[in-house]
Short mmCIF file of C-alpha atoms in Angstrom, two decimals:
data_model
loop_
_atom_site.label_atom_id
_atom_site.label_comp_id
_atom_site.label_asym_id
_atom_site.label_seq_id
_atom_site.Cartn_x
_atom_site.Cartn_y
_atom_site.Cartn_z
CA UNK U 9 -6.06 36.05 21.96
CA UNK U 10 -6.37 35.79 25.59
CA UNK U 11 -9.17 37.08 27.43
CA UNK U 12 -7.97 40.53 29.06
CA UNK U 13 -9.59 41.20 32.46
CA UNK U 14 -9.33 43.69 34.94
CA UNK U 15 -10.74 42.73 38.57
CA UNK U 16 -12.04 44.99 40.53
CA UNK U 17 -12.38 45.09 44.65
CA UNK U 18 -9.69 43.12 46.34
CA UNK U 19 -10.92 40.41 49.02
CA UNK U 20 -11.61 37.39 49.60
CA UNK U 21 -14.37 36.29 46.37
CA UNK U 22 -11.47 38.88 44.29
CA UNK U 23 -8.59 37.07 45.26
CA UNK U 24 -10.23 33.14 44.46
CA UNK U 25 -11.60 34.33 40.62
CA UNK U 26 -8.14 36.00 39.96
CA UNK U 27 -6.37 32.23 41.34
CA UNK U 28 -8.61 30.30 38.38
CA UNK U 29 -8.05 33.30 35.59
CA UNK U 30 -3.63 32.51 36.48
CA UNK U 31 -4.66 28.61 36.88
CA UNK U 32 -5.87 29.12 33.72
CA UNK U 33 -4.33 28.52 30.03
CA UNK U 34 -2.46 32.56 29.94
CA UNK U 35 -3.05 32.19 26.23
CA UNK U 36 -6.59 32.01 27.39
CA UNK U 37 -7.52 34.84 30.35
CA UNK U 38 -5.28 37.87 30.97
CA UNK U 39 -5.34 39.66 34.32
CA UNK U 40 -4.25 42.85 32.86
CA UNK U 41 -4.96 46.04 35.64
CA UNK U 42 -7.27 45.57 39.09
CA UNK U 43 -8.42 48.56 41.20
CA UNK U 44 -8.37 49.08 45.30
CA UNK U 45 -11.82 51.49 46.53
CA UNK U 46 -9.90 53.86 48.61
CA UNK U 47 -5.90 52.23 49.37
CA UNK U 48 -3.61 52.56 46.40
CA UNK U 49 -1.72 50.47 48.57
CA UNK U 50 -3.71 47.60 49.10
CA UNK U 51 -4.65 47.93 44.91
CA UNK U 52 -0.31 47.46 44.49
CA UNK U 53 -0.47 44.14 46.60
CA UNK U 54 -3.03 42.38 45.35
CA UNK U 55 -1.44 42.97 41.68
CA UNK U 56 2.10 41.91 43.09
CA UNK U 57 0.75 38.27 44.09
CA UNK U 58 -0.31 38.10 41.26
CA UNK U 59 1.67 39.58 38.65
CA UNK U 60 -1.19 41.99 37.86
CA UNK U 61 0.52 44.89 35.42
CA UNK U 62 -1.70 48.52 36.35
CA UNK U 63 -2.61 49.04 40.15
CA UNK U 64 -5.28 51.45 40.70
CA UNK U 65 -6.67 52.76 43.98
CA UNK U 66 -9.63 53.42 42.60
CA UNK U 67 -12.52 52.31 40.97
CA UNK U 68 -12.96 55.31 38.84
CA UNK U 69 -9.65 55.80 37.52
CA UNK U 70 -10.27 51.83 35.78
CA UNK U 71 -13.76 53.56 34.60
CA UNK U 72 -11.02 54.81 32.53
CA UNK U 73 -8.33 52.14 31.31
CA UNK U 74 -9.32 50.72 27.38
CA UNK U 75 -6.65 48.00 28.28
CA UNK U 76 -9.34 45.03 29.16
CA UNK U 77 -12.14 42.89 27.81
CA UNK U 78 -14.60 42.75 30.78
CA UNK U 79 -13.93 43.72 34.19
CA UNK U 80 -14.70 41.47 37.71
CA UNK U 81 -16.87 43.03 40.29
CA UNK U 82 -16.25 41.83 42.92
CA UNK U 83 -17.11 44.78 46.01
CA UNK U 84 -19.51 44.56 48.39
CA UNK U 85 -23.66 43.98 47.26
CA UNK U 86 -23.88 48.11 48.03
CA UNK U 87 -21.54 48.70 45.52
CA UNK U 88 -23.17 46.68 43.00
CA UNK U 89 -25.67 48.72 41.08
CA UNK U 90 -23.81 51.98 41.05
CA UNK U 91 -20.47 50.59 39.76
CA UNK U 92 -22.06 48.03 37.11
CA UNK U 93 -23.52 51.09 35.58
CA UNK U 94 -21.03 52.92 35.16
CA UNK U 95 -19.29 50.54 33.40
CA UNK U 96 -21.80 49.40 31.22
CA UNK U 97 -22.26 53.01 30.58
CA UNK U 98 -18.47 52.97 29.12
CA UNK U 99 -18.51 51.05 27.00
CA UNK U 100 -17.34 47.75 29.40
CA UNK U 101 -18.87 44.21 28.85
CA UNK U 102 -18.76 43.28 32.96
CA UNK U 103 -19.45 40.04 35.30
CA UNK U 104 -21.38 41.03 38.40
CA UNK U 105 -20.45 39.04 41.75
CA UNK U 106 -24.56 38.06 43.02
CA UNK U 107 -26.42 39.47 43.99
CA UNK U 108 -26.13 42.15 41.58
CA UNK U 109 -28.36 44.34 43.32
CA UNK U 110 -30.27 44.98 46.10
CA UNK U 111 -33.65 45.58 44.59
CA UNK U 112 -35.51 44.75 42.13
CA UNK U 113 -35.44 48.33 40.55
CA UNK U 114 -31.51 47.63 41.30
CA UNK U 115 -31.16 44.74 39.21
CA UNK U 116 -33.67 46.68 35.87
CA UNK U 117 -31.79 49.24 35.75
CA UNK U 118 -28.45 47.26 35.38
CA UNK U 119 -30.14 45.02 32.42
CA UNK U 120 -31.91 48.01 30.87
CA UNK U 121 -28.42 50.00 31.20
CA UNK U 122 -26.22 47.07 29.33
CA UNK U 123 -29.92 46.34 26.60
CA UNK U 124 -28.65 50.21 25.57
CA UNK U 125 -25.85 49.69 25.25
CA UNK U 126 -25.22 46.71 23.83
CA UNK U 127 -22.63 45.16 25.85
CA UNK U 128 -22.51 41.58 28.04
CA UNK U 129 -23.35 41.81 31.51
CA UNK U 130 -23.31 38.33 33.61
CA UNK U 131 -24.05 37.85 36.89
CA UNK U 132 -21.84 35.91 38.35
CA UNK U 133 -24.14 33.05 39.67
CA UNK U 134 -21.58 30.20 39.30
CA UNK U 135 -23.07 27.41 40.13
CA UNK U 136 -24.59 27.21 36.56
CA UNK U 137 -21.37 27.25 34.91
CA UNK U 138 -20.08 23.58 37.07
CA UNK U 139 -20.08 19.93 34.08
CA UNK U 140 -22.82 18.78 37.37
CA UNK U 141 -24.94 21.21 36.05
CA UNK U 142 -25.00 20.24 32.77
CA UNK U 143 -25.43 16.78 33.59
CA UNK U 144 -28.14 16.99 35.64
CA UNK U 145 -29.83 19.91 32.64
CA UNK U 146 -29.46 16.48 30.66
CA UNK U 147 -30.50 14.10 33.06
CA UNK U 148 -33.74 16.18 33.07
CA UNK U 149 -33.89 16.82 29.89
CA UNK U 150 -34.38 13.40 29.15
CA UNK U 151 -36.82 12.18 30.75
CA UNK U 152 -34.19 10.02 32.48
CA UNK U 153 -35.75 10.70 36.06
CA UNK U 154 -39.63 12.13 34.35
CA UNK U 155 -40.99 15.18 35.59
CA UNK U 156 -39.35 16.71 37.76
CA UNK U 157 -42.46 16.98 41.08
CA UNK U 158 -40.79 18.57 43.71
CA UNK U 159 -37.15 20.16 44.37
CA UNK U 160 -35.45 20.22 48.14
CA UNK U 161 -32.39 23.18 48.47
CA UNK U 162 -30.89 23.98 51.57
CA UNK U 163 -28.16 25.97 52.47
CA UNK U 164 -27.36 26.84 55.55
CA UNK U 165 -23.99 27.85 57.53
CA UNK U 166 -22.63 29.70 60.51
CA UNK U 167 -21.83 32.73 59.28
CA UNK U 168 -23.91 35.55 60.81
CA UNK U 169 -21.07 36.67 62.87
CA UNK U 170 -19.31 38.20 59.82
CA UNK U 171 -19.81 41.75 59.08
CA UNK U 172 -20.56 41.10 55.22
CA UNK U 173 -23.73 38.62 56.87
CA UNK U 174 -24.66 40.99 60.00
CA UNK U 175 -24.35 44.72 58.96
CA UNK U 176 -26.61 45.42 56.61
CA UNK U 177 -25.58 48.77 55.47
CA UNK U 178 -22.40 45.73 53.66
CA UNK U 179 -25.58 44.79 51.91
CA UNK U 180 -25.82 41.02 54.72
CA UNK U 181 -29.22 38.82 54.99
CA UNK U 182 -28.45 35.20 55.23
CA UNK U 183 -31.15 35.74 52.01
CA UNK U 184 -28.43 37.50 50.01
CA UNK U 185 -25.23 36.14 50.32
CA UNK U 186 -26.05 32.23 50.85
CA UNK U 187 -30.13 31.76 50.56
CA UNK U 188 -30.07 33.20 47.09
CA UNK U 189 -28.23 30.08 45.83
CA UNK U 190 -32.05 27.90 46.16
CA UNK U 191 -33.09 30.44 44.74
CA UNK U 192 -31.31 29.87 41.53
CA UNK U 193 -31.10 26.68 41.61
CA UNK U 194 -35.15 26.03 41.92
CA UNK U 195 -34.99 28.96 38.82
CA UNK U 196 -32.57 26.35 37.54
CA UNK U 197 -35.02 22.87 37.34
CA UNK U 198 -38.41 24.99 36.38
CA UNK U 199 -37.16 27.31 34.15
CA UNK U 200 -40.64 29.32 34.63
CA UNK U 201 -41.72 31.90 36.92
CA UNK U 202 -43.08 30.49 40.12
CA UNK U 203 -47.43 30.21 40.45
CA UNK U 204 -47.22 30.84 43.79
CA UNK U 205 -44.25 32.46 46.64
CA UNK U 206 -44.85 31.88 50.62
CA UNK U 207 -42.38 33.36 52.34
CA UNK U 208 -41.30 33.31 56.53
CA UNK U 209 -37.84 34.21 58.05
CA UNK U 210 -36.56 35.96 60.93
CA UNK U 211 -34.82 39.31 61.06
CA UNK U 212 -32.35 40.09 63.47
CA UNK U 213 -34.29 43.09 65.81
CA UNK U 214 -30.54 44.59 66.44
CA UNK U 215 -29.56 44.74 62.42
CA UNK U 216 -31.91 44.36 60.94
CA UNK U 217 -31.20 41.89 58.14
CA UNK U 218 -32.84 37.97 57.59
CA UNK U 219 -30.67 35.21 59.56
CA UNK U 220 -32.71 32.63 58.35
CA UNK U 221 -36.10 32.26 55.49
CA UNK U 222 -37.60 29.27 54.37
CA UNK U 223 -39.46 29.83 50.54
CA UNK U 224 -42.48 27.65 48.87
CA UNK U 225 -42.87 28.46 45.87
CA UNK U 226 -45.52 26.53 43.01
CA UNK U 227 -45.28 25.77 39.76
CA UNK U 228 -47.56 24.46 37.07
CA UNK U 229 -48.69 20.62 37.58
CA UNK U 230 -48.72 21.14 40.67
CA UNK U 231 -44.68 21.02 41.12
CA UNK U 232 -43.34 22.71 44.09
CA UNK U 233 -39.87 24.04 45.92
CA UNK U 234 -38.56 23.65 49.19
CA UNK U 235 -36.22 26.44 50.50
CA UNK U 236 -34.20 26.58 53.25
CA UNK U 237 -31.31 29.10 53.83
CA UNK U 238 -29.62 29.77 57.44
CA UNK U 239 -27.25 32.05 59.21
CA UNK U 240 -26.38 30.89 62.75
CA UNK U 241 -26.72 27.00 62.04
CA UNK U 242 -24.32 24.12 61.11
CA UNK U 243 -23.22 23.22 57.92
CA UNK U 244 -24.26 19.64 58.24
CA UNK U 245 -25.66 18.08 54.61
CA UNK U 246 -26.47 21.12 53.15
CA UNK U 247 -28.19 18.62 49.68
CA UNK U 248 -30.53 19.21 46.52
CA UNK U 249 -32.28 16.49 45.67
CA UNK U 250 -34.47 16.85 43.13
CA UNK U 251 -37.71 13.87 43.34
CA UNK U 252 -38.71 12.58 39.60
CA UNK U 253 -41.59 10.29 39.04
CA UNK U 254 -39.29 7.95 37.75
CA UNK U 255 -35.90 8.80 40.10
CA UNK U 256 -34.15 10.84 42.21
CA UNK U 257 -30.27 13.21 41.52
CA UNK U 258 -29.53 14.02 44.67
CA UNK U 259 -26.33 16.69 45.34
CA UNK U 260 -25.30 15.64 48.70
CA UNK U 261 -23.63 18.84 49.83
CA UNK U 262 -22.41 21.89 49.01
CA UNK U 263 -24.82 21.83 45.40
CA UNK U 264 -24.31 25.45 45.27
CA UNK U 265 -20.71 23.67 43.73
CA UNK U 266 -20.93 20.01 43.25
CA UNK U 267 -18.31 17.86 42.54
CA UNK U 268 -20.55 14.65 42.96
CA UNK U 269 -24.15 13.76 42.10
CA UNK U 270 -26.30 10.26 42.68
CA UNK U 271 -28.50 10.02 41.03
CA UNK U 272 -30.73 6.43 41.56
CA UNK U 273 -27.38 5.08 43.66
CA UNK U 274 -25.34 5.68 41.99
CA UNK U 275 -22.11 8.12 42.12
CA UNK U 276 -21.36 10.05 38.87
CA UNK U 277 -17.84 12.38 40.37
CA UNK U 278 -17.17 16.06 38.81
CA UNK U 279 -12.77 16.76 39.41
CA UNK U 280 -12.06 19.95 39.82
CA UNK U 281 -9.02 22.12 38.44
CA UNK U 282 -6.32 22.51 39.58
CA UNK U 283 -5.34 25.48 40.77
CA UNK U 284 -2.42 24.44 42.80
CA UNK U 285 0.43 26.31 44.50
CA UNK U 286 -2.97 28.56 45.63
CA UNK U 287 -4.92 28.38 47.98
CA UNK U 288 -8.93 29.67 47.68
CA UNK U 289 -11.02 30.78 50.42
CA UNK U 290 -14.00 29.57 50.03
CA UNK U 291 -14.89 25.97 49.31
CA UNK U 292 -14.61 24.80 45.76
CA UNK U 293 -12.95 27.36 44.78
CA UNK U 294 -11.44 26.07 41.68
CA UNK U 295 -15.41 25.93 40.04
CA UNK U 296 -14.29 30.00 39.30
CA UNK U 297 -12.81 28.98 36.55
CA UNK U 298 -15.78 27.25 34.67
CA UNK U 299 -17.40 30.96 34.78
CA UNK U 300 -14.36 32.58 33.68
CA UNK U 301 -13.88 30.66 30.84
CA UNK U 302 -18.28 30.75 30.38
CA UNK U 303 -17.70 34.12 29.68
CA UNK U 304 -14.92 34.24 26.94
CA UNK U 305 -17.52 32.64 25.38
CA UNK U 306 -19.45 34.85 25.59
CA UNK U 307 -17.07 36.91 24.11
CA UNK U 308 -15.66 35.34 21.49
CA UNK U 309 -19.94 34.38 20.25
CA UNK U 310 -20.25 38.42 20.81
CA UNK U 311 -22.89 37.55 22.87
CA UNK U 312 -24.32 40.36 25.55
CA UNK U 313 -25.88 37.48 27.67
CA UNK U 314 -24.80 34.32 29.16
CA UNK U 315 -26.91 30.95 27.97
CA UNK U 316 -26.34 29.13 31.51
CA UNK U 317 -27.87 33.30 33.84
CA UNK U 318 -29.66 35.71 31.23
CA UNK U 319 -30.79 38.79 31.79
CA UNK U 320 -34.49 36.65 32.58
CA UNK U 321 -32.62 33.78 35.25
CA UNK U 322 -31.01 37.37 37.21
CA UNK U 323 -34.61 39.34 37.23
CA UNK U 324 -36.28 36.59 38.06
CA UNK U 325 -34.44 35.52 40.94
CA UNK U 326 -34.71 39.04 41.82
CA UNK U 327 -38.92 38.52 41.64
CA UNK U 328 -38.41 36.37 44.17
CA UNK U 329 -35.66 38.17 46.85
CA UNK U 330 -37.72 41.44 46.25
CA UNK U 331 -40.72 39.27 47.96
CA UNK U 332 -39.13 38.06 50.59
CA UNK U 333 -37.55 41.23 51.21
CA UNK U 334 -41.00 42.96 51.50
CA UNK U 335 -42.62 40.49 53.24
CA UNK U 336 -40.36 40.69 56.42
CA UNK U 337 -40.34 44.89 56.18
CA UNK U 338 -36.84 44.39 55.12
CA UNK U 339 -35.27 47.25 52.58
CA UNK U 340 -31.54 48.42 51.87
CA UNK U 341 -30.74 52.65 51.63
CA UNK U 342 -28.36 50.48 48.34
CA UNK U 343 -29.96 49.39 44.99
#
C-alpha cells in the first residue's frame, strides 16, 4: 500500500521533495494534498504541477484532512514548532524540515508532544539517509580507519543576500541554514555529547543574525570536531574529513548530500537516483528520495522515531545550536 503524503508549504524545498516523491514508485508513494499558508492560488498551481488531487489555501484546512498518512512540513523556520505541534496534537505523523525549531525549548516541546501523542516525528536531516553515510558508519564501526580522532567539516556558501538567511523574522542566520549540517556530522561520527563546546561567530549589526561561525567540540579520549560555516564566501571545497588512527575518510564536496567518498585514497561513488524530466532547485536534491523512503520504513514498522534521526539526535543538535546562539546573544521571537 502506498504511503499517502501531504505537503505543507509550496516553496523551493517543498518542490524538490515533491519531485522526489513523484520519482518514486506510485505504489509506494503518493502525494494526496498540499497547502499554502496564505494563497489558495499557490496551492492550486503546486497541485497542478505535481498532479495532487487536493489543495488548500491554509494550513488549518490541511490539519483537518484525515486522508493522508504523513505530512511534510517545508515552510519557513519560525513556523516549524507552531505547525508541528498542531499536526502532532491532531495525531498526524510529521517529517519537518531542519531546523525543527529556533530554540532548544521549542525542540523539546515538539518532541514531548510526539511522545505524548504516540506519533512519528522526524526532523528532515536528509544527509543521514544517504547511502554514503551508511557506508561511512560501516567503515568506522568495523575499525577500518581505526579510532576516529578528528572530524573537520566546512560549509561556506555565498547566500547571505537571500531573505531566508538575512532576515531574522524568517529565522535567518548562517548556522540555521547551513552550519547545522556540520553539527549533525559531528554527532553522526562521535555519537555522544561533547565534554566541552567552544563557539565564536560574526553577527551582522544590521539585522542581528550570524553570518559566519566556528564551533570546536571536544569529546572523550581527546577527540575533536572542528566545524566552520560562512554565508558570505564562495563555496570552494565544502568537504568533510574523518581522521582515524589507521586511515582517513574524506567527502571531497557537498558532504551534506554526498555522491562520492575517498577512503585512504580509494574513490567510492554513490550515484543519485534519476528524477528526470523534473528539475530541482538544490544540488543533489534527488537524494531526498532516500529520506522519503526512510519515513515510509518507519511508518511500515510502526516506529515513532527514525533510526537515522532519533529524537535524541535532534535534541543534541539543537543543544549545540542554542549554545552558539546564546554565546553570540542571538534570540529569535519564535520558538
